[in-house]
Amino acid sequence: MSEELKGLMRRFPLGVAVVTTKWRDKLVGMTVNTFNSLSMSPPLALFLADRTRGNDVPFRESEFFSVNLTDDKDILNTFAVSPVETRFRKMKYELEEGVPVLTEAYAYMILRKVQVIDVGDHSIIVGEVIKTRMVRDADPLVYYDRDYRKIC
Ligand SMILES: Cc1cc2nc3c(=O)[nH]c(=O)nc-3n(C[C@H](O)[C@H](O)[C@H](O)COP(=O)(O)O)c2cc1C
């Protein structure tokens, strides 16, 4: 990505979420700013996985994944920068459809993977939403200019 495009994208606010799955008996999770809804009928949602980092592999090879909405910067930082194998050690979670759901999430959904589309150096991971749950009210965060920021 050119420096100009990076600079422009820094000025584009994006929602953030933690996507998780269970892969080869290990819990996997990462922070993404590419989650979005895709279709209402059927109910589909997507995120992008960076293939240069192998971020697609666990989701490509699993049947289910979860998307967790959190207003906690520490959780977002943990799932972006902590060593991958340590991320769930300090996290409260429960398993639903075999994938971890973060207890601290203010909302979450469970998806069944339906399609993986490789485009450039990323993969579009598409899932059918099979369960949604609003847990509590929250002040969401957006990622803007390299930081997580409150919007209200
Ligand atoms: C704000 C933010 C958004 C991110 N969005 C994505 C994303 O949409 N897709 C992706 O594959 N990686 C994304 N990443 C990077 C992953 O979180 C990171 O590569 C993943 O947790 C694996 O960690 P590692 O690269 O240290 O192995 C994002 C990172 C940050 C800080």
PDB file of C-alpha atoms and ligand atoms in Angstrom:
ATOM      1  CA  MET A   1       0.000   0.000   0.000  1.00  0.00           C
ATOM      2  CA  SER A   2       1.429   3.406  -0.938  1.00  0.00           C
ATOM      3  CA  GLU A   3       2.223   5.884   1.840  1.00  0.00           C
ATOM      4  CA  GLU A   4      -0.449   8.200   0.424  1.00  0.00           C
ATOM      5  CA  LEU A   5      -3.112   5.481   0.587  1.00  0.00           C
ATOM      6  CA  LYS A   6      -2.022   4.560   4.127  1.00  0.00           C
ATOM      7  CA  GLY A   7      -2.323   8.221   5.138  1.00  0.00           C
ATOM      8  CA  LEU A   8      -5.773   8.462   3.605  1.00  0.00           C
ATOM      9  CA  MET A   9      -6.957   5.241   5.286  1.00  0.00           C
ATOM     10  CA  ARG A  10      -5.719   6.568   8.662  1.00  0.00           C
ATOM     11  CA  ARG A  11      -8.319   9.297   8.274  1.00  0.00           C
ATOM     12  CA  PHE A  12     -11.145   6.879   7.609  1.00  0.00           C
ATOM     13  CA  PRO A  13     -12.827   5.747  10.859  1.00  0.00           C
ATOM     14  CA  LEU A  14     -13.509   2.032  11.011  1.00  0.00           C
ATOM     15  CA  GLY A  15     -15.345  -0.143  13.481  1.00  0.00           C
ATOM     16  CA  VAL A  16     -13.295  -2.762  15.278  1.00  0.00           C
ATOM     17  CA  ALA A  17     -14.113  -6.271  16.458  1.00  0.00           C
ATOM     18  CA  VAL A  18     -12.403  -9.439  17.636  1.00  0.00           C
ATOM     19  CA  VAL A  19     -12.938 -12.508  15.455  1.00  0.00           C
ATOM     20  CA  THR A  20     -12.268 -15.906  16.991  1.00  0.00           C
ATOM     21  CA  THR A  21     -12.351 -19.561  16.129  1.00  0.00           C
ATOM     22  CA  LYS A  22     -11.019 -22.908  17.317  1.00  0.00           C
ATOM     23  CA  TRP A  23      -8.397 -24.377  15.024  1.00  0.00           C
ATOM     24  CA  ARG A  24      -6.483 -27.619  15.539  1.00  0.00           C
ATOM     25  CA  ASP A  25      -7.678 -27.636  19.170  1.00  0.00           C
ATOM     26  CA  LYS A  26      -6.273 -24.136  19.751  1.00  0.00           C
ATOM     27  CA  LEU A  27      -8.250 -20.986  20.434  1.00  0.00           C
ATOM     28  CA  VAL A  28      -7.464 -18.292  17.867  1.00  0.00           C
ATOM     29  CA  GLY A  29      -8.510 -14.642  17.869  1.00  0.00           C
ATOM     30  CA  MET A  30      -7.534 -11.383  16.209  1.00  0.00           C
ATOM     31  CA  THR A  31      -8.597  -7.764  16.128  1.00  0.00           C
ATOM     32  CA  VAL A  32     -10.008  -6.663  12.768  1.00  0.00           C
ATOM     33  CA  ASN A  33     -11.178  -3.357  11.345  1.00  0.00           C
ATOM     34  CA  THR A  34     -12.704  -5.015   8.289  1.00  0.00           C
ATOM     35  CA  PHE A  35     -15.839  -6.585   9.748  1.00  0.00           C
ATOM     36  CA  ASN A  36     -19.074  -5.652   7.999  1.00  0.00           C
ATOM     37  CA  SER A  37     -22.493  -7.008   7.232  1.00  0.00           C
ATOM     38  CA  LEU A  38     -22.909  -8.258   3.671  1.00  0.00           C
ATOM     39  CA  SER A  39     -26.446  -9.518   3.128  1.00  0.00           C
ATOM     40  CA  MET A  40     -29.704  -9.521   5.075  1.00  0.00           C
ATOM     41  CA  SER A  41     -31.323 -12.423   3.222  1.00  0.00           C
ATOM     42  CA  PRO A  42     -29.557 -14.712   3.791  1.00  0.00           C
ATOM     43  CA  PRO A  43     -27.881 -13.051   6.793  1.00  0.00           C
ATOM     44  CA  LEU A  44     -24.209 -12.846   5.816  1.00  0.00           C
ATOM     45  CA  ALA A  45     -21.275 -10.945   7.276  1.00  0.00           C
ATOM     46  CA  LEU A  46     -17.579 -10.763   6.384  1.00  0.00           C
ATOM     47  CA  PHE A  47     -14.116  -9.712   7.426  1.00  0.00           C
ATOM     48  CA  LEU A  48     -10.785  -9.614   5.598  1.00  0.00           C
ATOM     49  CA  ALA A  49      -7.845 -11.812   6.614  1.00  0.00           C
ATOM     50  CA  ASP A  50      -4.255 -10.898   5.748  1.00  0.00           C
ATOM     51  CA  ARG A  51      -2.742 -13.887   3.935  1.00  0.00           C
ATOM     52  CA  THR A  52       0.791 -12.471   4.202  1.00  0.00           C
ATOM     53  CA  ARG A  53       0.503 -13.112   7.970  1.00  0.00           C
ATOM     54  CA  GLY A  54      -1.391 -16.394   7.607  1.00  0.00           C
ATOM     55  CA  ASN A  55      -4.394 -14.795   9.324  1.00  0.00           C
ATOM     56  CA  ASP A  56      -6.750 -16.558   6.929  1.00  0.00           C
ATOM     57  CA  VAL A  57      -5.660 -20.120   7.736  1.00  0.00           C
ATOM     58  CA  PRO A  58      -7.540 -20.791  11.006  1.00  0.00           C
ATOM     59  CA  PHE A  59     -10.763 -19.339   9.577  1.00  0.00           C
ATOM     60  CA  ARG A  60     -10.361 -21.073   6.227  1.00  0.00           C
ATOM     61  CA  GLU A  61     -10.025 -24.411   8.010  1.00  0.00           C
ATOM     62  CA  SER A  62     -12.815 -24.010  10.601  1.00  0.00           C
ATOM     63  CA  GLU A  63     -16.552 -24.370  10.238  1.00  0.00           C
ATOM     64  CA  PHE A  64     -17.599 -21.661  12.715  1.00  0.00           C
ATOM     65  CA  PHE A  65     -16.260 -18.326  13.926  1.00  0.00           C
ATOM     66  CA  SER A  66     -17.449 -15.612  16.266  1.00  0.00           C
ATOM     67  CA  VAL A  67     -17.390 -11.820  15.969  1.00  0.00           C
ATOM     68  CA  ASN A  68     -17.136  -9.980  19.296  1.00  0.00           C
ATOM     69  CA  LEU A  69     -17.848  -6.276  19.732  1.00  0.00           C
ATOM     70  CA  THR A  70     -15.918  -4.782  22.609  1.00  0.00           C
ATOM     71  CA  ASP A  71     -15.495  -1.313  24.100  1.00  0.00           C
ATOM     72  CA  ASP A  72     -12.319  -2.357  25.913  1.00  0.00           C
ATOM     73  CA  LYS A  73      -9.048  -1.085  24.385  1.00  0.00           C
ATOM     74  CA  ASP A  74      -7.021  -3.622  26.334  1.00  0.00           C
ATOM     75  CA  ILE A  75      -8.919  -6.492  24.734  1.00  0.00           C
ATOM     76  CA  LEU A  76      -8.416  -5.001  21.256  1.00  0.00           C
ATOM     77  CA  ASN A  77      -4.703  -4.521  21.961  1.00  0.00           C
ATOM     78  CA  THR A  78      -4.346  -8.057  23.290  1.00  0.00           C
ATOM     79  CA  PHE A  79      -5.876  -9.526  20.135  1.00  0.00           C
ATOM     80  CA  ALA A  80      -3.739  -7.343  17.881  1.00  0.00           C
ATOM     81  CA  VAL A  81      -0.276  -7.446  19.439  1.00  0.00           C
ATOM     82  CA  SER A  82       0.089 -10.064  22.206  1.00  0.00           C
ATOM     83  CA  PRO A  83       1.741 -13.330  21.177  1.00  0.00           C
ATOM     84  CA  VAL A  84      -0.966 -15.397  19.514  1.00  0.00           C
ATOM     85  CA  GLU A  85      -0.653 -18.372  21.875  1.00  0.00           C
ATOM     86  CA  THR A  86      -1.111 -16.204  25.014  1.00  0.00           C
ATOM     87  CA  ARG A  87      -4.186 -14.242  23.995  1.00  0.00           C
ATOM     88  CA  PHE A  88      -6.851 -16.365  25.625  1.00  0.00           C
ATOM     89  CA  ARG A  89      -4.864 -16.958  28.824  1.00  0.00           C
ATOM     90  CA  LYS A  90      -5.945 -13.659  30.346  1.00  0.00           C
ATOM     91  CA  MET A  91      -9.379 -13.606  28.721  1.00  0.00           C
ATOM     92  CA  LYS A  92     -12.747 -14.757  30.061  1.00  0.00           C
ATOM     93  CA  TYR A  93     -14.679 -16.679  27.405  1.00  0.00           C
ATOM     94  CA  GLU A  94     -17.279 -19.357  26.830  1.00  0.00           C
ATOM     95  CA  LEU A  95     -17.554 -21.796  23.944  1.00  0.00           C
ATOM     96  CA  GLU A  96     -20.548 -21.631  21.596  1.00  0.00           C
ATOM     97  CA  GLU A  97     -20.654 -23.928  18.566  1.00  0.00           C
ATOM     98  CA  GLY A  98     -17.142 -24.845  19.685  1.00  0.00           C
ATOM     99  CA  VAL A  99     -15.732 -21.315  19.229  1.00  0.00           C
ATOM    100  CA  PRO A 100     -14.806 -18.842  21.961  1.00  0.00           C
ATOM    101  CA  VAL A 101     -17.076 -15.916  22.760  1.00  0.00           C
ATOM    102  CA  LEU A 102     -15.578 -13.156  24.916  1.00  0.00           C
ATOM    103  CA  THR A 103     -17.460 -12.684  28.181  1.00  0.00           C
ATOM    104  CA  GLU A 104     -16.669  -8.952  28.179  1.00  0.00           C
ATOM    105  CA  ALA A 105     -18.095  -8.385  24.678  1.00  0.00           C
ATOM    106  CA  TYR A 106     -21.103  -6.051  24.631  1.00  0.00           C
ATOM    107  CA  ALA A 107     -22.490  -7.959  21.649  1.00  0.00           C
ATOM    108  CA  TYR A 108     -21.462 -10.962  19.603  1.00  0.00           C
ATOM    109  CA  MET A 109     -22.505 -13.189  16.750  1.00  0.00           C
ATOM    110  CA  ILE A 110     -21.733 -16.756  15.728  1.00  0.00           C
ATOM    111  CA  LEU A 111     -21.272 -17.499  12.049  1.00  0.00           C
ATOM    112  CA  ARG A 112     -20.957 -20.609   9.937  1.00  0.00           C
ATOM    113  CA  LYS A 113     -18.285 -20.042   7.274  1.00  0.00           C
ATOM    114  CA  VAL A 114     -19.800 -20.233   3.796  1.00  0.00           C
ATOM    115  CA  GLN A 115     -17.131 -18.838   1.490  1.00  0.00           C
ATOM    116  CA  VAL A 116     -13.484 -17.743   1.362  1.00  0.00           C
ATOM    117  CA  ILE A 117     -12.533 -15.485  -1.534  1.00  0.00           C
ATOM    118  CA  ASP A 118      -8.862 -14.742  -2.164  1.00  0.00           C
ATOM    119  CA  VAL A 119      -8.309 -11.227  -3.501  1.00  0.00           C
ATOM    120  CA  GLY A 120      -4.835  -9.671  -3.700  1.00  0.00           C
ATOM    121  CA  ASP A 121      -2.988 -10.443  -0.464  1.00  0.00           C
ATOM    122  CA  HIS A 122      -6.162 -10.783   1.643  1.00  0.00           C
ATOM    123  CA  SER A 123      -9.021 -13.268   1.841  1.00  0.00           C
ATOM    124  CA  ILE A 124     -12.640 -12.315   2.278  1.00  0.00           C
ATOM    125  CA  ILE A 125     -14.058 -14.623   4.937  1.00  0.00           C
ATOM    126  CA  VAL A 126     -17.839 -14.822   4.561  1.00  0.00           C
ATOM    127  CA  GLY A 127     -20.086 -16.387   7.178  1.00  0.00           C
ATOM    128  CA  GLU A 128     -23.792 -16.963   7.636  1.00  0.00           C
ATOM    129  CA  VAL A 129     -24.972 -15.495  10.918  1.00  0.00           C
ATOM    130  CA  ILE A 130     -26.584 -18.245  12.989  1.00  0.00           C
ATOM    131  CA  LYS A 131     -26.815 -16.436  16.323  1.00  0.00           C
ATOM    132  CA  THR A 132     -26.651 -12.828  17.537  1.00  0.00           C
ATOM    133  CA  ARG A 133     -26.702 -11.530  21.078  1.00  0.00           C
ATOM    134  CA  MET A 134     -26.722  -7.994  22.486  1.00  0.00           C
ATOM    135  CA  VAL A 135     -25.310  -8.348  25.990  1.00  0.00           C
ATOM    136  CA  ARG A 136     -25.382  -4.757  27.270  1.00  0.00           C
ATOM    137  CA  ASP A 137     -25.301  -1.109  26.239  1.00  0.00           C
ATOM    138  CA  ALA A 138     -21.859   0.221  25.379  1.00  0.00           C
ATOM    139  CA  ASP A 139     -19.919   3.211  24.103  1.00  0.00           C
ATOM    140  CA  PRO A 140     -18.368   1.696  20.984  1.00  0.00           C
ATOM    141  CA  LEU A 141     -14.844   2.397  19.813  1.00  0.00           C
ATOM    142  CA  VAL A 142     -13.658   3.220  16.315  1.00  0.00           C
ATOM    143  CA  TYR A 143     -10.153   2.903  14.933  1.00  0.00           C
ATOM    144  CA  TYR A 144      -9.029   6.293  13.635  1.00  0.00           C
ATOM    145  CA  ASP A 145      -5.545   7.735  13.090  1.00  0.00           C
ATOM    146  CA  ARG A 146      -3.892   4.619  14.550  1.00  0.00           C
ATOM    147  CA  ASP A 147      -5.836   4.642  17.810  1.00  0.00           C
ATOM    148  CA  TYR A 148      -9.083   3.383  19.304  1.00  0.00           C
ATOM    149  CA  ARG A 149     -11.402   6.306  19.993  1.00  0.00           C
ATOM    150  CA  LYS A 150     -14.753   6.799  21.636  1.00  0.00           C
ATOM    151  CA  ILE A 151     -17.445   8.160  19.354  1.00  0.00           C
ATOM    152  CA  CYS A 152     -19.844   9.402  22.040  1.00  0.00           C
TER     153      CYS A 152
HETATM  154  C1  LIG B   1      -6.851  -1.875  14.407  1.00  0.00           C
HETATM  155  C2  LIG B   1      -6.370  -3.151  13.764  1.00  0.00           C
HETATM  156  C3  LIG B   1      -7.116  -3.734  12.773  1.00  0.00           C
HETATM  157  C4  LIG B   1      -6.701  -4.913  12.157  1.00  0.00           C
HETATM  158  N1  LIG B   1      -7.482  -5.457  11.182  1.00  0.00           N
HETATM  159  C5  LIG B   1      -7.100  -6.603  10.598  1.00  0.00           C
HETATM  160  C6  LIG B   1      -7.923  -7.211   9.614  1.00  0.00           C
HETATM  161  O1  LIG B   1      -8.999  -6.718   9.265  1.00  0.00           O
HETATM  162  N2  LIG B   1      -7.501  -8.383   9.067  1.00  0.00           N
HETATM  163  C7  LIG B   1      -6.301  -8.963   9.419  1.00  0.00           C
HETATM  164  O2  LIG B   1      -5.981 -10.020   8.885  1.00  0.00           O
HETATM  165  N3  LIG B   1      -5.508  -8.406  10.351  1.00  0.00           N
HETATM  166  C8  LIG B   1      -5.869  -7.263  10.963  1.00  0.00           C
HETATM  167  N4  LIG B   1      -5.100  -6.708  11.924  1.00  0.00           N
HETATM  168  C9  LIG B   1      -3.868  -7.398  12.331  1.00  0.00           C
HETATM  169  C10 LIG B   1      -4.201  -8.632  13.179  1.00  0.00           C
HETATM  170  O3  LIG B   1      -4.906  -8.274  14.371  1.00  0.00           O
HETATM  171  C11 LIG B   1      -2.920  -9.418  13.529  1.00  0.00           C
HETATM  172  O4  LIG B   1      -2.180  -9.656  12.366  1.00  0.00           O
HETATM  173  C12 LIG B   1      -3.335 -10.735  14.159  1.00  0.00           C
HETATM  174  O5  LIG B   1      -3.822 -10.493  15.469  1.00  0.00           O
HETATM  175  C13 LIG B   1      -2.204 -11.754  14.254  1.00  0.00           C
HETATM  176  O6  LIG B   1      -1.148 -11.239  14.987  1.00  0.00           O
HETATM  177  P1  LIG B   1       0.323 -11.297  14.371  1.00  0.00           P
HETATM  178  O7  LIG B   1       0.254 -10.571  13.065  1.00  0.00           O
HETATM  179  O8  LIG B   1       1.179 -10.637  15.406  1.00  0.00           O
HETATM  180  O9  LIG B   1       0.609 -12.776  14.211  1.00  0.00           O
HETATM  181  C14 LIG B   1      -5.487  -5.521  12.547  1.00  0.00           C
HETATM  182  C15 LIG B   1      -4.704  -4.928  13.557  1.00  0.00           C
HETATM  183  C16 LIG B   1      -5.159  -3.753  14.161  1.00  0.00           C
HETATM  184  C17 LIG B   1      -4.331  -3.132  15.257  1.00  0.00           C
END
